Amino acid sequence: MINLILEEIKKIAEIFKKIIRKKHVRIYTQYDADGITSASIIAKVLIREGCNFELRVLKQLNSKTVKEVNFSENDFLIFLDMGSGQINLLKDAIEKTNVLIIDHHEPIKYEHPNLLHINPLLFGEDSEKYSTSLLSFIFSKFVDPKNIDQIDLAIVGAVGDRRDEGIKVGEVSRVLEEAKILGFVNVIKDLKLFGSSRPLFKVIAYSFEPLIPSVYGNEAAALQFLKDLGISLKSENEWRTLKDLTEEEKAIIADGIIREKKDLVDFSEVFGEVFILSKKPEFLADSREFSMLINACSRMGEPDLGIRLCLGDYSVYSKSLEKIEEYKKQIAKSMSFIENSGVVEKENGIFILGVNVVPDYLIGTITSMILSLRKPDKPVFGLAYDSTTNMIKVSARKQSGWNINLRDILVNVVSELGGEAGGHKDAAGAYIPLGKEYEFIEKVNKMIGDMNAEE
Ligand SMILES: [Mn+2]
């Protein structure tokens, strides 16, 4: 099975090498860490091949943003981490010129001589085991083996997409093994907290993976939490950081977090394998921290900072740190709004109403946070106003394990309410018309109820 997709990627890489000499390359990528690392990998490939290109970062590819895609028959369009589910929007472009899509979201099956389509789901592979960054990396090596040095970016994108588990299986585990052998990645066991140079109590207060319910967003509570555990906060008048902790202290903190979360969390979510990028500067060595930086820059409106970090321009690092502070503040503000007034709980789902307080670009994160805070036995749906489309953006998340496909649910609801939907089984998204929020809630609640009744 695995060879089918590799054969296809190899074949497409050969065609790619011919097209990039003849056409003007335009890359469009999705703005999260997976999209940004993928775009950086492909950008580096093009730089090495001596080709000019344009790169644009989109929040999402939908019927509005597709209008920003320029194309003529002289262009070669590349879509990364998006496109597979939006092929209907791209048919005009595909009719006219060459299009390459590298993606791992649910694809629409469509064949056309102009379309080069890399998606594991087209080959019966499991999308959970892939990120677009890994696919882009495998692709880049077929273009030129010297792109092997981009292996650490592939890991950053996978971590950003929470493919940490997927990383350990199949083709992906092979890539990780390769990265270890070549000395690009070092796997260590550590507390799954990050922000290695920040005061420890701040790390504890603003961590949202793991999220510590009684402490989240409250620095005083974080200080008390550490004091209660007997962790000294300062050494020689300086705030201690994660780096200063002994192994024993790390274990104490891990236990403390698990107790605080009332055992609603696996030990491995708090203490476990962390991928360290050995060839990156120390401040970008923690793959989760790197992916979080990229995410924060994109969401705060400066995705170019993430691209530059990926391409090795570290002069923007301090600016990217400012973005992460802004991002964390916005999240804390949104969370307190939601916890106070924005949750509607139904029998078959928890619905978060971000209205126009929670920005569309945070609703996915917030929805994941509510899921991790409450560990509900039903899915969580976040709704927020999106000003670029004048629609309501929906993010749906659930705990893995039970047999409901969130993407299918959203696709179904959208077929009745209007809008667009896509994504994965455990994490999906949609846009619905403004004003249909309550109708959405009723329909989803009923739909899941009917599905449960059928079982
Ligand atoms: Mn992705």
PDB file of C-alpha atoms and ligand atoms in Angstrom, residues 30 32-35 38 80-82 103-105 130-133 157 160-161 163 424, ligand 1:
ATOM      1  CA  GLN A  30      -2.911  27.408   4.738  1.00  0.00           C
ATOM      2  CA  ASP A  32      -1.227  27.079  10.426  1.00  0.00           C
ATOM      3  CA  ALA A  33       2.107  25.479  11.324  1.00  0.00           C
ATOM      4  CA  ASP A  34       1.595  22.561   8.937  1.00  0.00           C
ATOM      5  CA  GLY A  35       0.842  24.905   6.032  1.00  0.00           C
ATOM      6  CA  SER A  38       5.056  22.903   3.982  1.00  0.00           C
ATOM      7  CA  LEU A  80      -0.586  23.169   0.329  1.00  0.00           C
ATOM      8  CA  ASP A  81      -2.551  21.761   3.266  1.00  0.00           C
ATOM      9  CA  MET A  82      -5.740  22.772   1.490  1.00  0.00           C
ATOM     10  CA  ASP A 103      -2.931  17.890   1.282  1.00  0.00           C
ATOM     11  CA  HIS A 104      -4.194  15.346   3.805  1.00  0.00           C
ATOM     12  CA  HIS A 105      -7.758  16.557   4.276  1.00  0.00           C
ATOM     13  CA  TYR A 130       0.302  12.278   7.755  1.00  0.00           C
ATOM     14  CA  SER A 131       0.778  15.976   7.815  1.00  0.00           C
ATOM     15  CA  THR A 132       1.165  18.036   4.666  1.00  0.00           C
ATOM     16  CA  SER A 133       4.668  18.924   5.860  1.00  0.00           C
ATOM     17  CA  GLY A 157       4.480  20.708  10.818  1.00  0.00           C
ATOM     18  CA  GLY A 160       1.651  21.441  14.843  1.00  0.00           C
ATOM     19  CA  ASP A 161      -1.084  19.221  13.422  1.00  0.00           C
ATOM     20  CA  ARG A 163       0.438  14.117  14.525  1.00  0.00           C
ATOM     21  CA  HIS A 424     -11.229  15.149   9.401  1.00  0.00           C
TER      22      HIS A 424
HETATM   23 MN    MN B   1      -2.410  19.870   8.019  1.00  0.00          MN
END
